[in-house]
Amino acid sequence: MLTPNPRIVFAKRVPADSLPIPGEHLIHDPTPTIDLDAVPLRGGYLTKTLMIAPEPFLRERMRERHVDSYSMHFVLGAPVVGFALVVVLRSEKEGINVGDHLYGMTHWEAYTVQPYIEGRADLKSGNYPDWTIDLEAGGMSAVPDPKGAYPWSLYLGILGGPGLTAYCGLEAYGDAKAGETIYVSSGAGTVGSVVIQLAKHRGLRVIASAGSDAKVEYMRSLGADVAFNYKTHPVSKTLKEHGPLDIYWDNVGGESVEAAIENARTRARFIMCGTLSEYNTPPDECYGVKNTGKIFKKLLQIRGLFVGDLIPTYAGKFYAEMPQLMAQGKMVWKEVVSEGLESAPEALRALLQSGGGDDLGKPIIVVAKE
Amino acid sequence: MLTPNPRIVFAKRVPADSLPIPGEHLIHDPTPTIDLDAVPLRGGYLTKTLMIAPEPFLRERMRERHVDSYSMHFVLGAPVVGFALVVVLRSEKEGINVGDHLYGMTHWEAYTVQPYIEGRADLKSGNYPDWTIDLEAGGMSAVPDPKGAYPWSLYLGILGGPGLTAYCGLEAYGDAKAGETIYVSSGAGTVGSVVIQLAKHRGLRVIASAGSDAKVEYMRSLGADVAFNYKTHPVSKTLKEHGPLDIYWDNVGGESVEAAIENARTRARFIMCGTLSEYNTPPDECYGVKNTGKIFKKLLQIRGLFVGDLIPTYAGKFYAEMPQLMAQGKMVWKEVVSEGLESAPEALRALLQSGGGDDLGKPIIVVAKE
């Protein structure tokens, strides 16, 4: 018996100056079908997608063919590959059992035979340089049943990629000492909001920025000592007033980097986690940071963050601490839930729009109930 | 009996857009005198300055009062304080003996009672933030008699600050693996020329740039695999042709940083050791680096280098390896010797001029014979 197996297809590469447009670059295709009982598993397993999470890093994989990156491109005509929470329906694989919940990278579609083959970026045939990171190599990992202590969806957020990014990045590169000052840009965002709270748990003084007054209120509620709207309060002026900084957590790039360098203490640490202000800006139009000379003069330490590098070392500590904090209600976490796979392209587009909307929280797309 | 004790006085702070001008900011004052036999030593010791070495970092200490930095300002009206090789004439201090040769920071003057007091920057009274580095804290250290294996002057160069900077920086932050590619800007300079040679000793492929064809030839003679004149060959184009880079050793800042980011491999290491292209540029006119977003995307590691941080860990290895390499003729080192303390201001000015002249080698000022 055939069951509908809708998917989000990566249909067209996204130019540097554009957001991915639903219906053009990302197309919801409702026509595929699958025979859930008879589809061959090839020694793997069949999963049903419960939830997916749009993430800024997906933008990178949608770039044009000639643009270099640390990651592979998505394969045209194949489904988007992103973080998802799935449940196992059938399995031929040792250690993977029916009913297991798994988190990791998979197709944006209703059902998938794992490990998936279609749309798998081929590092070798794609003429990628040898340092390209295989973002899909991590596969899917089982996550424990929270048994009501917190919702399953947290595995897509504070207990998944974004939470790991915040936690591992701060642990590995922050060298945070109680009493120091951290500045977090896009502090109401998925990663930023966790950084703010972890920083407070570590005894830091927190300055945080976002693009709306509602977000400023939210950041204040998370514990930020100084929260400001960068659209009404220039970053450089605000940092000058409330700095200097020992740590800068950068989610936005561009002008904020310049302001943070200007207001950094000697030996400050910069954790570069995103370039939200320039995801859709052509290279020539990106902000020119004029004070890179102060990287030397201030003896700054600047690290581009890829959480995959840090998970082997820090995930154990993360899983020991974060689920506890969540279950005890010591961390605030918000979600913006959309229903239906077809809402994913628009959720991603909105996420990538500089400044975003006034929505607070991690976008989660509920694809199916269990 | 009074002996002349000429000095170089720091007479006027240097604005951001200017070089230190001999006779204006730096004044040779031949009038002081000293009684070498009777001057009180206060439990210290009397040194005779043999050689001094102008260094780019001195520019930072000449900046205007309101400009922030990792270092203290020089004291107006007092002698410049810089690296020197001295010999001990009298001593009241345990462990310091007549005839000892010492290397370290001291007055640019003929004779000095150590530890010197005049012109000693006072971190507390100067309203400096608590992270300011006391560049003078290292004092002077005895250096062994080379007994003819190499000249004493090397202690001001390849066996002193510049050599330590190159060696410790590459050891600590380079994570160099044989077969990787390093780009060294200002590769004919004091630090750059050592970096090139050490990089070759470590099995790296070396790209190096400088501002004249004579310097290009020199860099080639030091082992650079690709040496180019940035005035006739644009950095970005040349790096694109010969890159990508695993390591960038930056001595110049500005546009070269942008070109290096553009041509860096994922996970490349940047060692920021100077901003020669912008030492005399007002902040507003400094080059705007447009691709700082790629620090994140390429997972770069960028470190501002202060050799004082690294000496405790790496100096032992340095002193075990470098004097050997020198004595065995395995490292090339050039000096440009000037005679007389009065030539120091002009030597410093020339050193700080972007692109410099065609002089190859470390400027050394011979102040006195033993």
XYZ file of C-alpha atoms in Angstrom:
740
model
C 0.000 0.000 0.000
C 1.395 3.382 -0.959
C 1.478 6.208 1.536
C 2.152 9.826 0.533
C 5.741 10.837 1.224
C 5.922 14.607 0.704
C 9.300 16.315 0.698
C 10.987 19.696 0.448
C 13.115 19.703 -2.681
C 16.180 21.873 -3.157
C 15.216 23.158 -6.606
C 17.558 26.049 -7.360
C 20.782 27.491 -5.961
C 20.393 30.717 -4.022
C 22.445 33.735 -5.194
C 24.525 35.594 -2.587
C 22.142 38.543 -2.455
C 18.937 36.566 -1.999
C 16.991 34.671 0.616
C 15.821 31.178 -0.334
C 12.343 31.757 -1.725
C 9.639 29.174 -1.047
C 8.324 27.805 -4.325
C 11.452 28.854 -6.212
C 14.552 27.579 -4.424
C 12.721 25.319 -2.017
C 9.712 23.470 -3.344
C 7.205 21.411 -1.396
C 6.558 18.321 -3.481
C 3.519 16.328 -2.239
C 3.589 13.712 -5.000
C 6.129 11.040 -3.905
C 4.814 7.898 -2.263
C 6.338 5.061 -0.241
C 5.269 1.548 0.672
C 5.994 1.566 4.386
C 5.672 -2.195 4.761
C 7.544 -3.273 1.673
C 10.198 -0.655 0.953
C 13.583 -2.436 1.044
C 15.725 -1.377 3.981
C 19.080 -2.579 2.568
C 20.213 -3.471 6.078
C 19.183 -0.047 7.358
C 15.997 1.230 8.911
C 12.868 3.170 8.089
C 12.132 6.382 9.952
C 9.101 8.607 10.253
C 9.921 12.282 10.567
C 8.288 13.845 13.616
C 9.814 17.313 13.660
C 12.365 19.289 11.691
C 14.240 22.451 12.555
C 15.298 25.150 10.103
C 18.795 26.404 10.935
C 20.861 29.281 9.514
C 23.679 26.942 8.462
C 21.391 25.447 5.803
C 21.768 28.684 3.860
C 25.417 27.887 3.264
C 24.573 24.616 1.560
C 22.196 26.436 -0.808
C 24.882 28.760 -2.155
C 25.865 28.939 -5.798
C 28.207 26.345 -7.208
C 31.291 28.551 -7.446
C 31.168 29.877 -3.887
C 33.676 28.248 -1.535
C 32.657 27.053 1.880
C 33.531 24.638 4.653
C 30.498 22.569 3.640
C 29.187 20.697 0.612
C 26.378 22.044 -1.545
C 22.937 20.524 -1.458
C 22.181 18.295 -4.422
C 19.766 19.904 -6.838
C 16.479 18.061 -7.152
C 16.996 16.096 -3.945
C 15.421 16.818 -0.549
C 16.918 19.381 1.786
C 18.987 17.708 4.515
C 18.680 19.216 7.977
C 18.268 18.398 11.641
C 15.248 16.308 12.494
C 13.719 14.166 15.208
C 12.478 10.860 13.832
C 11.002 7.598 15.128
C 11.974 4.175 13.823
C 9.173 2.224 12.091
C 11.161 -0.805 10.873
C 14.774 -1.851 11.258
C 17.251 -4.349 9.903
C 20.128 -2.706 11.695
C 21.675 -3.992 14.903
C 21.121 -1.545 17.753
C 18.328 0.382 16.034
C 14.912 -0.737 17.259
C 11.358 0.036 16.311
C 10.133 2.949 18.429
C 13.602 4.438 18.967
C 13.747 8.201 18.697
C 16.726 9.524 16.768
C 18.114 13.020 16.254
C 20.412 14.084 13.464
C 20.619 15.099 9.841
C 18.129 13.633 7.458
C 15.845 14.418 4.561
C 13.121 16.974 4.917
C 10.451 14.428 4.020
C 7.818 12.341 5.768
C 9.524 8.925 5.664
C 13.109 7.967 4.930
C 15.072 4.768 4.551
C 18.258 5.292 6.515
C 21.042 5.797 5.893
C 19.611 7.819 3.063
C 21.305 7.760 -0.323
C 19.413 10.243 -2.461
C 20.856 13.738 -2.257
C 23.896 12.549 -0.322
C 26.601 15.049 -1.172
C 29.561 13.234 -2.641
C 32.719 14.918 -1.475
C 34.841 13.093 -4.000
C 32.846 13.589 -7.156
C 31.954 17.143 -6.254
C 35.476 18.484 -6.664
C 35.567 19.666 -3.079
C 38.872 20.528 -1.471
C 40.021 17.956 1.038
C 39.258 20.120 4.043
C 35.535 20.275 3.300
C 33.479 19.131 6.252
C 31.035 16.304 5.657
C 28.112 17.736 7.584
C 26.108 14.575 7.076
C 28.739 12.221 8.469
C 27.299 12.389 11.973
C 24.224 10.450 10.928
C 21.459 9.984 13.474
C 21.813 9.188 17.159
C 19.298 7.793 19.620
C 17.998 10.234 22.214
C 16.498 9.121 25.530
C 12.795 9.356 26.289
C 12.344 12.405 28.538
C 9.308 10.680 30.100
C 7.465 13.942 30.474
C 10.292 15.918 32.123
C 10.498 18.050 28.977
C 9.094 17.813 25.459
C 10.729 15.744 22.742
C 11.128 18.872 20.652
C 13.959 20.084 22.884
C 16.216 17.628 21.110
C 15.966 19.926 18.106
C 16.935 22.948 20.133
C 18.412 23.470 23.530
C 19.258 19.764 23.819
C 20.333 19.488 20.181
C 22.470 21.410 17.726
C 21.788 24.948 18.969
C 22.213 24.049 22.652
C 25.363 22.072 21.925
C 26.709 24.972 19.888
C 26.181 27.431 22.727
C 27.440 25.113 25.435
C 30.455 23.634 23.688
C 31.494 26.968 22.161
C 31.491 28.741 25.490
C 33.278 25.872 27.207
C 35.917 25.399 24.540
C 36.675 28.954 23.455
C 35.201 31.283 26.082
C 37.726 30.811 28.876
C 35.004 32.461 30.955
C 35.854 33.668 34.446
C 33.171 34.831 36.874
C 32.872 38.594 36.846
C 33.924 38.986 33.245
C 31.753 40.642 30.623
C 30.368 38.917 27.537
C 28.578 40.542 24.634
C 26.114 38.332 22.752
C 24.726 39.563 19.447
C 21.390 38.161 18.276
C 20.856 37.318 21.919
C 17.176 36.492 21.462
C 18.011 33.877 18.840
C 18.214 30.166 19.271
C 21.892 29.993 20.113
C 22.180 33.467 21.635
C 19.435 32.896 24.182
C 21.228 29.804 25.478
C 24.568 31.634 25.559
C 23.027 34.382 27.685
C 21.680 31.918 30.224
C 24.820 29.784 30.360
C 26.903 32.921 30.747
C 24.790 33.958 33.733
C 25.155 30.447 35.212
C 28.920 30.927 34.869
C 28.836 34.243 36.717
C 29.430 36.528 33.743
C 28.029 39.983 33.217
C 26.000 39.844 30.004
C 25.428 42.505 27.347
C 23.036 41.346 24.625
C 21.542 42.853 21.486
C 18.621 42.120 19.188
C 16.460 43.924 16.655
C 13.183 44.590 18.462
C 11.998 45.823 21.829
C 10.141 42.579 22.440
C 13.392 40.700 21.967
C 15.141 43.120 24.304
C 12.542 42.345 26.970
C 13.035 38.644 26.363
C 16.812 38.896 26.714
C 16.338 40.802 29.945
C 14.056 38.017 31.190
C 16.839 35.532 30.410
C 19.154 37.452 32.721
C 21.014 39.844 30.431
C 22.401 42.693 32.543
C 22.358 45.081 29.596
C 19.946 44.359 26.742
C 19.549 46.738 23.828
C 17.872 47.136 20.449
C 20.649 47.696 17.914
C 18.205 49.458 15.602
C 17.702 52.271 18.088
C 20.966 52.050 20.071
C 24.175 51.895 18.006
C 26.264 48.869 18.972
C 29.538 50.777 19.195
C 28.118 53.461 21.468
C 26.371 50.945 23.701
C 29.452 48.771 24.060
C 31.546 51.817 24.827
C 29.133 52.713 27.598
C 28.813 49.219 29.087
C 32.046 47.495 28.067
C 34.835 46.659 27.811
C 34.336 43.051 26.745
C 36.184 39.929 27.794
C 34.208 37.704 25.438
C 32.254 38.406 22.284
C 29.810 35.800 21.029
C 29.183 36.783 17.424
C 26.061 35.596 15.640
C 25.778 38.466 13.185
C 29.139 39.525 11.731
C 29.948 42.829 10.056
C 29.621 46.075 11.950
C 29.174 44.334 15.305
C 32.557 42.695 14.915
C 34.141 46.107 14.450
C 32.348 47.488 17.498
C 33.337 44.485 19.588
C 36.997 44.728 18.562
C 36.927 48.411 19.430
C 35.536 47.696 22.877
C 37.411 44.510 23.647
C 39.815 44.208 26.535
C 43.321 43.035 25.851
C 43.221 39.229 25.475
C 39.471 39.089 24.843
C 38.061 35.946 23.233
C 35.808 36.131 20.152
C 33.606 33.176 19.294
C 32.415 33.516 15.709
C 29.213 31.556 15.355
C 27.305 33.201 12.544
C 26.972 36.077 10.123
C 23.232 36.756 10.257
C 23.695 40.342 9.088
C 25.366 39.149 5.899
C 23.868 35.808 4.939
C 22.217 37.434 1.958
C 24.770 40.125 1.141
C 27.050 39.908 -1.903
C 30.726 39.834 -0.857
C 31.421 43.302 -2.256
C 28.680 44.822 -0.165
C 29.683 43.240 3.137
C 30.720 45.596 5.913
C 34.398 46.593 5.879
C 35.850 46.091 9.348
C 38.461 48.812 9.717
C 40.073 47.854 12.990
C 41.424 44.369 12.325
C 44.814 45.840 13.281
C 43.579 45.704 16.861
C 43.410 41.931 16.728
C 47.164 42.184 17.061
C 47.284 45.205 19.316
C 44.734 43.789 21.759
C 46.051 40.234 21.526
C 42.613 38.930 20.664
C 41.798 35.252 20.257
C 39.236 34.688 17.521
C 37.750 31.300 16.679
C 35.349 30.246 13.999
C 33.027 27.768 15.695
C 31.936 24.435 14.245
C 30.173 22.437 16.903
C 31.111 19.159 15.243
C 34.711 19.805 16.286
C 33.714 20.152 19.926
C 31.072 17.477 20.426
C 33.563 14.645 21.009
C 35.132 16.551 23.908
C 32.227 18.462 25.432
C 29.030 16.527 24.674
C 29.375 14.359 27.774
C 29.457 17.387 30.041
C 26.620 18.938 28.071
C 24.318 15.939 28.442
C 25.153 15.705 32.126
C 24.246 19.322 32.786
C 21.665 20.633 30.317
C 18.813 18.094 30.614
C 19.061 18.548 34.404
C 18.829 22.318 34.103
C 15.831 21.944 31.796
C 14.045 19.430 34.013
C 14.607 21.726 36.996
C 13.217 24.702 35.132
C 16.512 26.594 35.364
C 16.758 27.359 31.669
C 14.184 29.210 29.634
C 13.526 27.912 26.146
C 10.918 29.022 23.653
C 9.672 27.459 20.479
C 7.630 28.697 17.573
C 5.811 25.655 16.288
C 4.484 25.378 12.744
C 2.396 22.461 11.592
C 3.131 20.586 8.411
C 6.232 19.971 6.322
C 5.012 22.493 3.744
C 5.613 25.338 6.218
C 9.364 24.611 6.420
C 10.584 26.748 3.475
C 8.869 29.862 4.787
C 10.107 29.214 8.333
C 13.656 29.008 7.015
C 13.278 32.143 4.926
C 11.976 34.076 7.935
C 14.838 32.810 10.092
C 17.423 34.015 7.585
C 15.942 37.455 7.191
C 18.262 39.906 8.952
C 16.641 41.072 12.147
C 13.912 38.484 11.675
C 10.433 39.147 12.907
C 9.189 39.490 16.426
C 8.829 35.774 16.906
C 10.715 34.604 19.932
C 12.003 31.110 20.044
C 13.263 28.259 17.993
C 11.244 27.466 14.867
C 10.089 23.858 14.962
C 8.092 22.244 12.197
C 5.867 19.415 13.383
C 5.771 17.056 10.435
C 3.749 14.270 12.044
C 2.457 13.047 15.359
C 3.704 9.693 16.570
C 84.779 63.056 36.695
C 81.808 63.663 34.447
C 81.339 61.684 31.253
C 78.823 62.683 28.543
C 75.663 60.583 28.758
C 73.671 61.371 25.605
C 70.126 60.075 25.300
C 67.145 59.919 22.960
C 64.295 61.788 24.603
C 60.638 61.111 23.896
C 59.648 64.742 23.394
C 56.178 64.696 21.867
C 53.370 62.214 21.356
C 52.952 60.994 17.780
C 49.520 61.469 16.163
C 47.898 58.465 14.497
C 48.634 59.705 10.987
C 52.303 60.472 11.494
C 55.645 58.789 11.729
C 57.821 59.739 14.699
C 59.945 62.576 13.335
C 63.558 62.867 14.481
C 64.088 66.225 16.149
C 60.401 66.649 16.861
C 59.018 63.569 18.605
C 62.373 61.974 19.275
C 65.222 64.264 20.235
C 68.869 63.430 20.611
C 70.021 65.231 23.725
C 73.842 65.245 24.050
C 73.965 67.394 27.208
C 73.446 64.997 30.177
C 76.504 63.793 32.028
C 77.226 61.022 34.518
C 79.989 60.294 37.018
C 80.684 56.681 36.206
C 82.761 56.088 39.316
C 80.596 57.904 41.829
C 76.981 57.652 40.655
C 75.018 55.898 43.428
C 73.812 52.448 42.429
C 71.073 52.126 45.098
C 71.759 48.393 45.295
C 71.542 48.076 41.518
C 74.152 48.193 38.791
C 75.572 50.510 36.165
C 75.413 49.508 32.517
C 77.045 50.811 29.378
C 74.864 50.551 26.311
C 76.588 48.717 23.481
C 73.812 48.395 20.929
C 70.148 49.228 20.641
C 67.495 47.975 18.244
C 64.590 50.007 16.916
C 61.437 47.869 16.805
C 57.961 48.549 15.366
C 56.289 47.994 18.750
C 57.904 51.217 20.036
C 55.482 53.146 17.833
C 52.600 51.970 20.002
C 54.151 53.521 23.101
C 54.480 56.875 21.329
C 50.753 57.138 20.586
C 48.597 59.981 21.813
C 47.310 59.937 25.356
C 43.710 59.037 24.540
C 44.477 56.059 22.302
C 43.945 52.678 23.976
C 46.515 49.942 23.716
C 47.839 46.845 25.391
C 50.906 48.841 26.440
C 51.729 51.903 28.511
C 52.703 55.218 26.915
C 56.246 56.478 27.040
C 56.812 59.216 29.593
C 57.248 62.608 27.974
C 60.668 64.120 28.541
C 62.228 60.810 29.559
C 64.392 58.563 27.407
C 62.857 56.095 24.985
C 62.861 52.578 26.440
C 63.657 49.787 24.015
C 65.639 46.612 23.541
C 69.372 46.936 24.093
C 72.521 44.955 24.686
C 74.541 46.367 27.582
C 77.625 45.516 29.580
C 77.896 45.880 33.346
C 80.459 48.460 34.570
C 79.754 48.368 38.315
C 77.349 46.331 40.426
C 75.939 46.200 43.938
C 73.481 43.513 42.997
C 73.915 39.836 43.789
C 74.268 37.816 40.616
C 75.126 40.750 38.383
C 78.855 41.022 37.779
C 81.138 43.500 36.104
C 81.584 42.462 32.472
C 78.245 40.619 32.246
C 76.362 41.181 29.026
C 72.641 41.748 29.453
C 69.780 41.961 26.983
C 66.415 43.561 27.651
C 64.528 46.818 27.851
C 66.399 49.884 28.938
C 66.917 53.560 28.225
C 68.164 54.723 24.889
C 71.185 56.408 26.461
C 74.891 55.790 26.870
C 74.944 54.754 30.533
C 72.147 53.728 32.888
C 71.825 52.887 36.554
C 69.655 49.774 36.676
C 66.922 49.152 37.394
C 66.219 52.537 35.881
C 63.656 54.803 37.495
C 63.340 57.801 35.212
C 60.675 57.362 32.566
C 59.404 54.187 34.151
C 55.754 54.006 33.121
C 53.580 53.838 36.209
C 50.633 51.592 35.495
C 48.782 52.699 38.576
C 49.104 56.436 38.328
C 48.564 56.432 34.601
C 44.926 55.369 34.765
C 45.622 52.293 32.742
C 43.076 49.487 32.673
C 44.126 46.454 34.653
C 44.866 44.367 31.579
C 47.616 46.683 30.372
C 50.867 44.830 29.830
C 53.930 46.110 31.654
C 56.393 45.838 28.796
C 59.245 46.833 31.044
C 58.608 44.176 33.673
C 60.955 41.705 32.034
C 64.003 43.774 32.947
C 67.354 42.665 31.642
C 68.724 39.144 31.458
C 72.280 37.889 31.121
C 73.181 36.402 27.754
C 76.066 33.952 27.269
C 79.288 34.917 25.537
C 79.075 33.426 22.009
C 82.899 33.175 22.038
C 83.109 33.981 18.376
C 80.479 31.490 17.168
C 78.278 34.444 16.218
C 78.322 38.178 16.908
C 76.937 39.676 20.100
C 74.495 41.704 18.060
C 72.406 38.620 17.350
C 71.002 38.957 20.835
C 69.143 41.997 19.538
C 67.713 40.090 16.638
C 67.451 36.477 15.736
C 68.470 35.427 19.243
C 66.442 38.188 20.912
C 62.955 39.636 20.637
C 62.428 39.220 16.898
C 63.747 35.659 16.809
C 61.737 34.718 19.881
C 58.650 36.269 18.336
C 58.996 34.244 15.146
C 59.919 31.025 16.902
C 57.452 31.095 19.773
C 54.609 32.377 17.613
C 55.001 29.617 15.066
C 55.368 26.976 17.782
C 52.450 28.151 19.867
C 49.892 29.187 17.278
C 51.021 27.754 13.940
C 50.124 24.091 14.464
C 52.367 23.617 11.447
C 52.378 20.267 9.693
C 54.925 19.391 7.018
C 53.537 19.967 3.543
C 51.221 22.768 4.601
C 51.381 26.232 3.081
C 52.203 29.408 5.026
C 51.973 32.958 3.764
C 54.319 35.467 5.405
C 53.767 39.159 4.749
C 56.731 41.498 5.164
C 58.810 38.385 4.697
C 62.058 40.307 4.268
C 61.599 41.984 7.625
C 63.215 41.103 10.900
C 60.529 38.723 12.102
C 59.297 37.626 8.683
C 62.716 36.502 7.497
C 63.033 34.221 10.514
C 59.510 32.881 10.030
C 60.320 31.959 6.429
C 63.399 30.017 7.451
C 61.788 28.283 10.418
C 58.818 27.368 8.245
C 61.149 25.744 5.728
C 62.914 23.880 8.566
C 59.448 22.591 9.572
C 58.735 21.352 6.049
C 56.205 23.996 5.065
C 55.667 25.471 1.638
C 56.286 29.210 1.959
C 54.676 32.120 0.140
C 56.200 35.472 1.102
C 55.680 39.088 0.115
C 57.630 42.342 0.404
C 57.732 45.731 -1.265
C 60.776 45.636 -3.527
C 62.393 43.285 -5.997
C 65.573 43.184 -3.932
C 63.531 41.971 -0.968
C 61.843 39.389 -3.177
C 65.263 38.058 -4.156
C 66.276 37.983 -0.497
C 63.148 36.040 0.491
C 63.845 33.571 -2.288
C 67.384 33.151 -0.956
C 65.897 32.356 2.452
C 63.954 29.492 0.915
C 60.568 30.994 0.078
C 58.918 28.825 -2.565
C 56.886 31.740 -3.887
C 58.181 35.273 -3.281
C 56.440 38.310 -4.712
C 56.478 42.098 -4.703
C 53.053 43.218 -3.513
C 53.497 46.543 -5.293
C 53.544 44.865 -8.684
C 51.637 41.649 -7.889
C 48.344 42.063 -6.037
C 48.257 39.949 -2.885
C 44.796 38.528 -3.495
C 45.583 37.437 -7.038
C 48.921 35.917 -6.044
C 47.442 34.007 -3.117
C 44.651 32.738 -5.314
C 47.234 31.432 -7.734
C 49.548 29.858 -5.162
C 47.275 29.164 -2.197
C 45.238 28.096 -0.408
C 46.834 28.851 2.945
C 47.034 26.759 6.075
C 48.829 29.461 8.049
C 49.034 33.219 7.639
C 51.765 35.109 9.450
C 50.588 38.703 9.371
C 53.062 41.538 9.835
C 51.189 44.173 7.872
C 47.418 44.122 8.522
C 44.708 45.629 6.332
C 44.240 44.448 2.779
C 46.547 41.465 3.224
C 44.323 40.142 5.990
C 41.351 40.242 3.636
C 43.305 38.472 0.905
C 44.528 35.830 3.337
C 41.032 35.178 4.694
C 39.794 34.857 1.127
C 42.458 32.309 0.314
C 42.578 30.432 3.595
C 41.726 26.790 3.891
C 39.091 25.732 6.360
C 40.698 25.663 9.845
C 43.647 27.858 8.825
C 45.617 29.571 11.591
C 46.343 33.312 11.495
C 49.149 34.709 13.607
C 48.731 38.468 13.916
C 52.114 39.960 14.636
C 52.014 43.507 13.310
C 50.162 46.115 11.304
C 53.003 47.701 9.342
C 50.656 48.955 6.643
C 48.658 50.931 9.183
C 51.014 52.075 11.918
C 50.612 55.630 10.756
C 47.041 55.552 9.474
C 44.189 57.254 11.321
C 41.536 54.699 12.390
C 38.968 56.039 9.929
C 41.311 55.530 7.023
C 42.326 51.987 7.835
C 41.423 49.323 5.326
C 37.931 47.866 5.712
C 38.161 44.064 5.694
C 34.935 42.893 4.068
C 35.167 39.170 4.556
C 35.331 38.781 8.345
C 32.212 36.600 7.949
C 34.554 33.948 6.602
C 36.303 33.718 9.958
C 33.197 31.807 10.954
C 32.584 30.074 7.659
C 36.155 28.850 7.335
C 36.545 28.066 11.050
C 39.664 30.201 11.253
C 41.794 30.524 14.365
C 43.208 34.009 14.741
C 45.627 35.036 17.494
C 47.127 38.357 18.355
C 50.736 37.586 19.253
C 52.586 38.959 22.266
C 55.849 37.141 22.660
C 55.922 37.835 26.393
C 53.029 35.407 26.796
C 54.969 32.634 25.103
C 58.496 33.043 26.409
C 57.885 31.117 29.655
C 56.762 28.061 27.682
C 58.866 28.183 24.532
C 62.091 30.021 25.332
C 63.829 26.860 26.533
C 63.239 25.144 23.216
C 64.221 28.321 21.384
C 67.578 28.666 23.142
C 68.267 24.969 22.609
C 67.656 25.181 18.864
C 68.374 28.641 17.509
C 71.949 29.354 18.662
C 72.850 25.928 17.276
C 71.279 26.703 13.906
C 73.131 30.022 13.850
C 76.482 28.544 14.823
C 76.044 25.880 12.144
C 75.248 28.495 9.504
C 71.764 27.057 8.926
C 69.937 30.338 9.383
C 70.578 33.504 7.394
C 70.467 36.755 9.291
C 71.250 40.246 8.083
C 71.869 43.443 9.938
C 71.983 47.064 8.934
C 74.359 48.693 11.358
C 74.346 52.396 12.125
C 76.950 54.035 14.295
C 76.028 56.345 17.133
C 73.014 56.802 19.370
C 72.004 59.896 17.414
C 71.111 57.733 14.408
C 68.422 55.828 16.325
C 65.445 58.165 15.691
C 65.939 58.094 11.945
C 66.445 54.306 11.957
C 63.146 53.919 13.780
C 61.337 56.279 11.435
C 62.625 54.388 8.407
C 61.577 51.081 9.944
C 58.025 52.318 10.507
C 57.593 53.675 7.022
C 55.230 51.391 5.150
C 57.169 49.349 2.646
C 60.423 50.649 4.107
C 63.425 51.176 1.924
C 65.535 48.618 0.211
C 67.648 47.943 3.248
C 67.671 44.288 4.088
C 68.202 43.230 7.634
C 67.657 44.186 11.194
C 68.586 47.771 12.064
C 71.151 47.797 14.839
C 72.552 50.971 16.349
C 76.036 50.571 17.743
C 76.137 53.007 20.640
C 79.596 52.153 21.945
C 82.371 49.624 21.651
C 83.230 47.647 24.768
